[in-house]
Short mmCIF file of C-alpha atoms and ligand atoms in Angstrom, two decimals:
data_model
loop_
_atom_site.label_atom_id
_atom_site.label_comp_id
_atom_site.label_asym_id
_atom_site.label_seq_id
_atom_site.Cartn_x
_atom_site.Cartn_y
_atom_site.Cartn_z
CA MET H 1 -27.35 -25.99 40.95
CA SER H 2 -25.41 -25.09 37.88
CA LYS H 3 -23.42 -27.81 36.15
CA LYS H 4 -19.63 -27.72 36.21
CA ILE H 5 -17.90 -28.19 32.86
CA LEU H 6 -14.20 -28.84 32.28
CA VAL H 7 -12.97 -27.26 29.07
CA THR H 8 -9.48 -28.41 28.11
CA GLY H 9 -7.71 -26.02 25.78
CA GLY H 10 -10.22 -23.44 26.96
CA LEU H 11 -7.91 -20.53 26.13
CA GLY H 12 -7.49 -21.66 22.53
CA PHE H 13 -9.42 -20.43 19.50
CA ILE H 14 -12.54 -22.60 19.58
CA GLY H 15 -12.18 -23.34 23.30
CA SER H 16 -12.36 -19.69 24.38
CA HIS H 17 -15.49 -19.00 22.32
CA THR H 18 -17.10 -22.11 23.79
CA VAL H 19 -16.21 -21.02 27.34
CA VAL H 20 -18.04 -17.74 26.64
CA ALA H 21 -21.08 -19.58 25.25
CA LEU H 22 -21.14 -21.88 28.30
CA GLN H 23 -20.83 -19.06 30.84
CA GLU H 24 -23.55 -17.11 29.07
CA LYS H 25 -25.82 -20.15 29.54
CA GLY H 26 -25.08 -20.25 33.27
CA TYR H 27 -22.60 -23.13 33.34
CA GLU H 28 -19.70 -23.06 35.75
CA VAL H 29 -16.52 -23.51 33.75
CA VAL H 30 -13.08 -24.83 34.72
CA VAL H 31 -10.40 -24.35 32.08
CA ILE H 32 -7.28 -26.48 31.73
CA ASP H 33 -4.68 -25.04 29.38
CA ASN H 34 -0.89 -25.34 29.26
CA LEU H 35 -0.56 -22.05 27.30
CA SER H 36 1.51 -23.82 24.63
CA ASN H 37 -0.50 -22.18 21.86
CA SER H 38 -2.53 -19.61 23.78
CA SER H 39 -2.11 -16.76 26.21
CA LEU H 40 -3.35 -15.83 29.68
CA SER H 41 -4.68 -12.61 28.16
CA VAL H 42 -7.52 -14.72 26.70
CA LEU H 43 -8.90 -15.08 30.25
CA GLY H 44 -9.20 -11.28 30.32
CA GLY H 45 -11.05 -11.33 26.99
CA ILE H 46 -13.50 -13.96 28.24
CA THR H 47 -14.07 -12.00 31.45
CA LYS H 48 -14.70 -8.79 29.51
CA ILE H 49 -17.47 -10.46 27.52
CA THR H 50 -19.13 -12.53 30.25
CA LYS H 51 -18.26 -10.41 33.33
CA SER H 52 -16.99 -13.54 35.04
CA SER H 53 -13.76 -15.47 34.88
CA PRO H 54 -13.69 -19.26 34.61
CA ASP H 55 -11.52 -21.21 37.07
CA PHE H 56 -8.16 -21.76 35.46
CA GLU H 57 -5.62 -24.56 35.96
CA ASN H 58 -2.30 -24.43 34.10
CA ILE H 59 -1.93 -28.17 33.56
CA ASP H 60 -0.18 -30.12 30.83
CA LEU H 61 -2.45 -33.07 30.12
CA ARG H 62 0.57 -35.20 29.21
CA ASP H 63 1.26 -35.22 32.95
CA LYS H 64 -0.81 -38.22 33.99
CA VAL H 65 -0.32 -37.58 37.70
CA ALA H 66 -1.47 -33.97 37.35
CA VAL H 67 -4.58 -35.13 35.47
CA LYS H 68 -5.42 -37.58 38.27
CA LYS H 69 -4.89 -34.89 40.91
CA PHE H 70 -7.12 -32.50 38.96
CA PHE H 71 -10.03 -34.96 39.07
CA GLU H 72 -9.48 -35.50 42.80
CA LYS H 73 -9.69 -31.75 43.37
CA TYR H 74 -12.64 -31.27 41.00
CA SER H 75 -14.58 -34.45 41.72
CA ASP H 76 -17.83 -32.65 40.86
CA ILE H 77 -17.13 -32.09 37.15
CA ASP H 78 -20.31 -32.94 35.20
CA ALA H 79 -18.85 -33.01 31.69
CA VAL H 80 -15.64 -32.51 29.74
CA ILE H 81 -15.20 -30.68 26.44
CA HIS H 82 -11.78 -31.65 25.16
CA PHE H 83 -10.15 -29.13 22.81
CA ALA H 84 -6.54 -29.30 24.01
CA ALA H 85 -4.47 -30.66 21.13
CA SER H 86 -1.87 -29.72 18.57
CA LYS H 87 -3.36 -28.79 15.20
CA ALA H 88 -0.73 -27.84 12.62
CA VAL H 89 -0.70 -30.35 9.78
CA GLY H 90 2.85 -29.52 8.59
CA GLU H 91 4.33 -29.61 12.09
CA SER H 92 2.75 -33.03 12.66
CA VAL H 93 4.63 -34.39 9.64
CA GLU H 94 7.91 -32.99 11.05
CA ASN H 95 7.30 -34.14 14.60
CA PRO H 96 4.84 -37.05 14.68
CA LEU H 97 5.68 -38.18 18.21
CA LEU H 98 4.81 -34.75 19.59
CA TYR H 99 1.38 -35.13 17.96
CA TYR H 100 0.81 -38.68 19.16
CA GLU H 101 1.86 -37.69 22.69
CA ASN H 102 -0.13 -34.43 22.76
CA ASN H 103 -3.27 -35.66 21.07
CA ILE H 104 -3.44 -39.34 22.01
CA ASN H 105 -1.79 -39.77 25.43
CA THR H 106 -3.77 -36.85 26.82
CA LEU H 107 -7.05 -38.30 25.55
CA VAL H 108 -6.27 -41.67 27.13
CA TYR H 109 -5.43 -40.08 30.48
CA LEU H 110 -8.69 -38.11 30.50
CA LEU H 111 -10.79 -41.15 29.60
CA GLN H 112 -9.04 -43.24 32.25
CA GLN H 113 -10.25 -40.76 34.85
CA LEU H 114 -13.75 -40.46 33.40
CA LYS H 115 -14.44 -44.18 33.20
CA GLU H 116 -14.01 -44.37 36.98
CA LYS H 117 -16.92 -42.00 37.51
CA ASP H 118 -20.52 -43.11 37.97
CA ARG H 119 -21.55 -40.90 35.09
CA ALA H 120 -19.31 -39.12 32.62
CA LYS H 121 -19.99 -36.97 29.58
CA PHE H 122 -17.36 -36.18 26.98
CA ILE H 123 -17.19 -34.03 23.84
CA PHE H 124 -14.28 -34.47 21.44
CA SER H 125 -12.92 -31.97 18.90
CA SER H 126 -12.66 -33.94 15.71
CA SER H 127 -12.21 -32.73 12.17
CA CYS H 128 -13.43 -33.16 8.62
CA THR H 129 -9.85 -34.22 7.95
CA VAL H 130 -11.00 -37.77 8.86
CA TYR H 131 -12.81 -37.93 5.48
CA GLY H 132 -9.77 -37.03 3.36
CA GLN H 133 -10.96 -36.38 -0.21
CA ALA H 134 -14.48 -37.76 0.10
CA ASP H 135 -15.94 -39.55 -2.93
CA GLU H 136 -19.24 -37.72 -2.60
CA LEU H 137 -20.11 -34.13 -1.75
CA PRO H 138 -21.57 -32.87 0.50
CA ILE H 139 -19.98 -35.18 3.07
CA THR H 140 -22.24 -37.14 5.41
CA GLU H 141 -21.13 -38.69 8.70
CA SER H 142 -21.37 -42.13 7.11
CA ALA H 143 -18.78 -41.32 4.44
CA PRO H 144 -15.80 -43.64 4.86
CA VAL H 145 -12.90 -42.49 6.98
CA LYS H 146 -9.93 -42.36 4.59
CA LYS H 147 -6.31 -43.11 5.31
CA ALA H 148 -4.99 -40.01 7.08
CA GLU H 149 -2.73 -37.66 5.10
CA SER H 150 -0.79 -36.56 8.18
CA PRO H 151 -0.04 -37.60 11.75
CA TYR H 152 -2.37 -34.77 12.83
CA GLY H 153 -5.23 -36.29 10.81
CA ASN H 154 -4.33 -39.69 12.15
CA THR H 155 -4.64 -38.48 15.75
CA LYS H 156 -8.22 -37.36 15.04
CA GLN H 157 -9.11 -40.75 13.52
CA ILE H 158 -7.43 -42.71 16.31
CA GLY H 159 -8.94 -40.37 18.90
CA GLU H 160 -12.45 -41.13 17.64
CA GLU H 161 -11.69 -44.88 17.69
CA ILE H 162 -10.37 -44.70 21.25
CA ILE H 163 -13.53 -42.94 22.44
CA LYS H 164 -15.83 -45.32 20.56
CA ASP H 165 -14.08 -48.42 21.96
CA THR H 166 -14.14 -46.99 25.48
CA CYS H 167 -17.85 -46.12 25.27
CA LYS H 168 -18.61 -49.64 24.04
CA VAL H 169 -17.49 -51.19 27.32
CA ASN H 170 -18.38 -48.33 29.69
CA ASP H 171 -22.11 -47.62 29.86
CA ASN H 172 -21.47 -44.86 32.37
CA LEU H 173 -19.60 -42.88 29.70
CA SER H 174 -21.37 -41.04 26.90
CA ALA H 175 -19.53 -39.10 24.25
CA ILE H 176 -19.99 -37.04 21.11
CA SER H 177 -17.33 -36.37 18.47
CA LEU H 178 -17.83 -33.13 16.56
CA ARG H 179 -16.21 -33.07 13.15
CA TYR H 180 -15.50 -29.43 12.39
CA PHE H 181 -15.07 -28.20 8.85
CA ASN H 182 -12.99 -24.96 8.63
CA PRO H 183 -13.48 -22.83 11.75
CA ILE H 184 -12.92 -19.09 11.20
CA GLY H 185 -13.98 -15.71 12.57
CA ALA H 186 -13.88 -14.17 16.02
CA HIS H 187 -16.21 -12.97 18.76
CA PRO H 188 -18.19 -9.96 17.43
CA THR H 189 -16.86 -7.81 20.32
CA ALA H 190 -13.28 -8.60 19.16
CA ASN H 191 -12.31 -9.43 22.74
CA ILE H 192 -11.25 -12.96 21.73
CA GLY H 193 -10.24 -14.51 18.42
CA GLU H 194 -7.59 -16.65 16.76
CA LEU H 195 -4.00 -16.08 17.95
CA PRO H 196 -1.69 -17.90 15.56
CA ILE H 197 1.91 -18.06 16.71
CA GLY H 198 4.42 -17.25 13.96
CA THR H 199 3.46 -17.43 10.29
CA PRO H 200 -0.16 -18.56 10.02
CA GLN H 201 -0.66 -21.83 8.16
CA ASN H 202 -4.41 -21.37 7.78
CA LEU H 203 -6.03 -19.21 5.15
CA ILE H 204 -8.01 -16.63 7.14
CA PRO H 205 -5.32 -15.49 9.62
CA PHE H 206 -2.91 -15.26 6.68
CA ILE H 207 -5.42 -13.07 4.82
CA THR H 208 -6.07 -10.73 7.76
CA GLN H 209 -2.36 -10.39 8.55
CA THR H 210 -1.65 -9.60 4.89
CA ALA H 211 -4.39 -6.97 4.80
CA ALA H 212 -2.93 -5.50 8.01
CA GLY H 213 0.45 -5.18 6.28
CA LYS H 214 2.22 -7.84 8.36
CA ARG H 215 2.68 -10.16 5.35
CA LYS H 216 3.60 -9.07 1.84
CA GLN H 217 1.11 -11.17 -0.05
CA LEU H 218 -1.06 -14.22 0.19
CA SER H 219 -0.07 -17.31 -1.78
CA VAL H 220 -3.08 -19.06 -3.28
CA PHE H 221 -2.04 -22.70 -3.33
CA GLY H 222 -2.96 -23.78 -6.87
CA ASP H 223 -5.58 -22.64 -9.39
CA ASP H 224 -5.62 -25.79 -11.52
CA TYR H 225 -7.94 -27.90 -9.38
CA PRO H 226 -11.10 -29.34 -10.95
CA THR H 227 -13.36 -26.66 -9.42
CA PRO H 228 -15.22 -23.78 -11.16
CA ASP H 229 -12.39 -21.25 -10.58
CA GLY H 230 -9.56 -23.77 -10.14
CA THR H 231 -8.98 -23.11 -6.42
CA CYS H 232 -9.82 -25.48 -3.55
CA ILE H 233 -13.23 -25.46 -1.93
CA ARG H 234 -13.85 -25.56 1.83
CA ASP H 235 -16.75 -25.13 4.24
CA TYR H 236 -15.85 -22.12 6.40
CA ILE H 237 -17.82 -22.01 9.63
CA HIS H 238 -18.01 -19.10 12.07
CA VAL H 239 -16.49 -19.99 15.44
CA MET H 240 -19.58 -18.48 17.15
CA ASP H 241 -21.79 -21.08 15.44
CA LEU H 242 -19.35 -23.81 16.46
CA ALA H 243 -19.31 -22.65 20.07
CA ARG H 244 -23.12 -22.73 20.19
CA ALA H 245 -23.11 -26.25 18.75
CA HIS H 246 -20.92 -27.41 21.64
CA VAL H 247 -23.43 -26.14 24.17
CA ILE H 248 -26.24 -27.94 22.34
CA ALA H 249 -24.23 -31.20 22.18
CA LEU H 250 -23.43 -30.84 25.86
CA GLU H 251 -27.10 -30.43 26.71
CA ARG H 252 -27.90 -33.55 24.72
CA LEU H 253 -25.38 -35.45 26.86
CA LEU H 254 -26.49 -33.95 30.16
CA GLU H 255 -30.16 -34.58 29.42
CA GLU H 256 -29.34 -38.10 28.23
CA GLU H 257 -31.11 -37.67 24.93
CA GLN H 258 -28.63 -39.77 22.97
CA SER H 259 -29.73 -42.72 20.89
CA SER H 260 -26.45 -44.48 21.71
CA ASN H 261 -23.63 -43.57 24.09
CA TYR H 262 -21.34 -42.57 21.23
CA GLU H 263 -22.39 -40.23 18.43
CA VAL H 264 -20.68 -38.25 15.68
CA PHE H 265 -21.83 -34.99 14.05
CA ASN H 266 -20.51 -32.84 11.23
CA LEU H 267 -20.34 -29.14 12.01
CA GLY H 268 -20.23 -27.00 8.91
CA THR H 269 -22.42 -24.55 7.03
CA GLY H 270 -23.14 -26.96 4.19
CA THR H 271 -21.80 -24.45 1.66
CA GLY H 272 -18.44 -24.69 -0.07
CA ASN H 273 -16.41 -21.61 -1.02
CA SER H 274 -13.27 -21.43 -3.12
CA VAL H 275 -10.12 -19.62 -2.02
CA LEU H 276 -10.79 -16.90 -4.62
CA GLU H 277 -14.36 -16.50 -3.34
CA VAL H 278 -13.01 -16.06 0.18
CA ILE H 279 -10.60 -13.38 -1.05
CA LYS H 280 -13.45 -11.54 -2.84
CA SER H 281 -15.68 -11.74 0.19
CA PHE H 282 -12.87 -10.47 2.43
CA GLU H 283 -12.16 -7.52 0.11
CA LYS H 284 -15.87 -6.64 0.10
CA VAL H 285 -16.35 -6.65 3.88
CA SER H 286 -13.01 -5.03 4.75
CA GLY H 287 -12.78 -2.52 1.91
CA GLU H 288 -9.11 -3.55 1.59
CA GLU H 289 -7.46 -4.82 -1.57
CA LEU H 290 -5.67 -8.06 -0.82
CA PRO H 291 -2.33 -8.66 -2.57
CA TYR H 292 -2.11 -12.27 -3.68
CA LYS H 293 -0.37 -14.51 -6.19
CA ILE H 294 -1.10 -17.98 -7.46
CA THR H 295 1.55 -20.51 -6.46
CA ASP H 296 1.99 -24.28 -6.66
CA ARG H 297 -0.44 -26.59 -4.94
CA ARG H 298 0.23 -27.35 -1.26
CA GLU H 299 0.94 -30.99 -0.59
CA GLY H 300 -1.87 -32.86 1.14
CA ASP H 301 -4.68 -30.41 0.22
CA VAL H 302 -7.95 -32.01 -0.80
CA VAL H 303 -9.81 -30.51 -3.77
CA ALA H 304 -13.12 -29.89 -2.08
CA ALA H 305 -14.78 -30.55 1.27
CA TYR H 306 -18.12 -29.32 2.56
CA ALA H 307 -20.55 -30.77 5.03
CA ASP H 308 -23.90 -32.43 4.74
CA THR H 309 -25.36 -30.86 7.87
CA SER H 310 -28.68 -32.77 7.95
CA LYS H 311 -27.76 -34.86 10.99
CA ALA H 312 -26.83 -31.83 13.11
CA ASN H 313 -29.92 -29.98 11.77
CA ASP H 314 -32.33 -32.84 12.55
CA VAL H 315 -30.89 -34.28 15.74
CA LEU H 316 -29.21 -31.32 17.44
CA LYS H 317 -31.65 -28.79 15.94
CA TRP H 318 -28.58 -26.74 15.10
CA LYS H 319 -27.61 -24.93 11.96
CA ALA H 320 -25.02 -22.28 11.22
CA ASP H 321 -26.51 -18.79 11.38
CA PHE H 322 -23.56 -16.67 10.29
CA THR H 323 -22.46 -16.16 6.69
CA LEU H 324 -18.95 -16.19 5.24
CA ASP H 325 -19.12 -12.37 5.08
CA ASP H 326 -20.02 -12.19 8.80
CA ALA H 327 -17.16 -14.48 9.73
CA LEU H 328 -14.60 -12.60 7.65
CA ALA H 329 -15.79 -9.23 8.96
CA SER H 330 -15.33 -10.45 12.54
CA ALA H 331 -11.88 -11.88 11.76
CA TRP H 332 -10.88 -8.53 10.27
CA LYS H 333 -12.21 -6.59 13.27
CA TRP H 334 -10.20 -8.92 15.55
CA GLN H 335 -7.02 -8.40 13.49
CA GLN H 336 -7.44 -4.63 13.70
CA THR H 337 -7.91 -4.85 17.47
CA LEU H 338 -4.68 -6.83 17.73
CA GLU H 339 -2.85 -4.17 15.72
CA GLU H 340 -4.22 -1.38 17.95
CA LYS H 341 -3.16 -3.25 21.10
CA LYS H 342 0.37 -3.58 19.78
CA GLU H 343 0.50 0.14 19.06
CA ASN H 344 -0.60 0.81 22.61
CA GLU H 345 2.17 -1.42 23.95
CA ILE H 346 4.86 0.67 22.20
C1 UD1 F 1 -6.47 -27.92 7.74
C2 UD1 F 1 -6.75 -29.36 8.09
C3 UD1 F 1 -7.89 -29.43 9.05
C4 UD1 F 1 -7.58 -28.63 10.27
C5 UD1 F 1 -7.34 -27.20 9.84
C6 UD1 F 1 -7.00 -26.33 11.04
C7 UD1 F 1 -6.46 -31.16 6.48
C8 UD1 F 1 -6.86 -31.71 5.16
N1 UD1 F 1 -7.09 -30.05 6.85
O1 UD1 F 1 -7.58 -27.46 6.98
O2 UD1 F 1 -8.12 -30.74 9.44
O3 UD1 F 1 -8.64 -28.70 11.17
O4 UD1 F 1 -6.27 -27.17 8.91
O5 UD1 F 1 -5.70 -26.49 11.46
O6 UD1 F 1 -5.64 -31.70 7.16
N2 UD1 F 1 -4.66 -21.73 1.45
C9 UD1 F 1 -4.01 -20.90 0.57
N3 UD1 F 1 -3.01 -20.10 1.06
C10 UD1 F 1 -2.62 -20.10 2.37
C11 UD1 F 1 -3.31 -20.97 3.27
C12 UD1 F 1 -4.32 -21.78 2.77
O7 UD1 F 1 -4.32 -20.86 -0.62
O8 UD1 F 1 -1.70 -19.37 2.73
C13 UD1 F 1 -5.78 -22.58 0.97
C14 UD1 F 1 -5.55 -24.07 1.12
O9 UD1 F 1 -4.92 -24.61 0.00
C15 UD1 F 1 -6.98 -24.57 1.30
C16 UD1 F 1 -7.70 -23.40 1.98
O10 UD1 F 1 -6.89 -22.26 1.74
O11 UD1 F 1 -7.57 -24.77 0.06
C17 UD1 F 1 -7.88 -23.61 3.46
O12 UD1 F 1 -6.62 -23.94 4.04
P1 UD1 F 1 -6.41 -24.00 5.62
O13 UD1 F 1 -6.97 -22.79 6.26
O14 UD1 F 1 -4.97 -24.31 5.86
O15 UD1 F 1 -7.33 -25.21 6.09
P2 UD1 F 1 -7.38 -26.74 5.59
O16 UD1 F 1 -6.11 -27.14 4.98
O17 UD1 F 1 -8.62 -26.88 4.80
#
């Protein structure tokens, strides 16, 4: 019998690509999403790709009673992949309590339900933000967790601690935290992708919207960093590679291959690219010239972050297959599809 997987935030950017990867592997998927930063149309996109629709429950995980009721209804859930969370760094500084409620309360409610089960498997969306500006590059999982720069970053650190502490005293629970570097790109069919609401805060959606004529120009936040071209360096990973890594981590949990009941993995390509390199790569794959200007640094940005991926390579037997060019080409195709859809609506 196929395993049943709960994916919270399953209509979000990384969640939706993971739902596709799970369904393609024969898993039965139940999605919880409160549509706060996603849209029901994503279900249509998933169905187009996989020819089947996951079960969908519109639940706000801050509603503890609703979470309890969900697990009564779906008592046969085999594992949970928990994406649902708020993720805008700036907004978290403005409204910290929203972030602590959305990202911490919800995690506690889920774990409270899972620890009551005979066996429970849990995957957590963490972030390279837990490392802050690491002292050594590339960053290994044993690099120290630095004081968080924002409430958002803090919720990822605290989230990991909560899971670790809970696993320590609950042998029936096993969990993996996946620390993503910078997720970008879209499904190659362009049926699902990133759907930022309002002005994008992240680099790639800002680039694609600028190339599509929706934004006047891109601001490059600082060119006086101690890097070869002066702009910040990040490890941009294709969301398709990330989605596949979730399925592999899930299988490790389901097959009980873990060396301990709580593990952490970096998910990145292992390669760092500067903002100017990303712009060049985008211009190459899209054939569009991207208007940009250099502006002041953005507060809270680290100079450089890229992953040491040896642990994921060795233990999960996973490595990123797609290149930066592939990821940017897919993001551009997705943006163009969005533009066409809007034209059709008019
Ligand atoms: C941030 C968070 C990360 C989170 C991710 C997704 C930190 C340190 N990082 O990543 O944890 O998972 O958002 O929400 O908290 N840039 C520009 N112009 C723009 C936008 C970005 O030059 O208009 C530059 C930035 O300065 C940075 C790079 O592009 O060097 C990537 O920025 P962004 O996409 O926002 O991701 P991070 O800040 O790396």
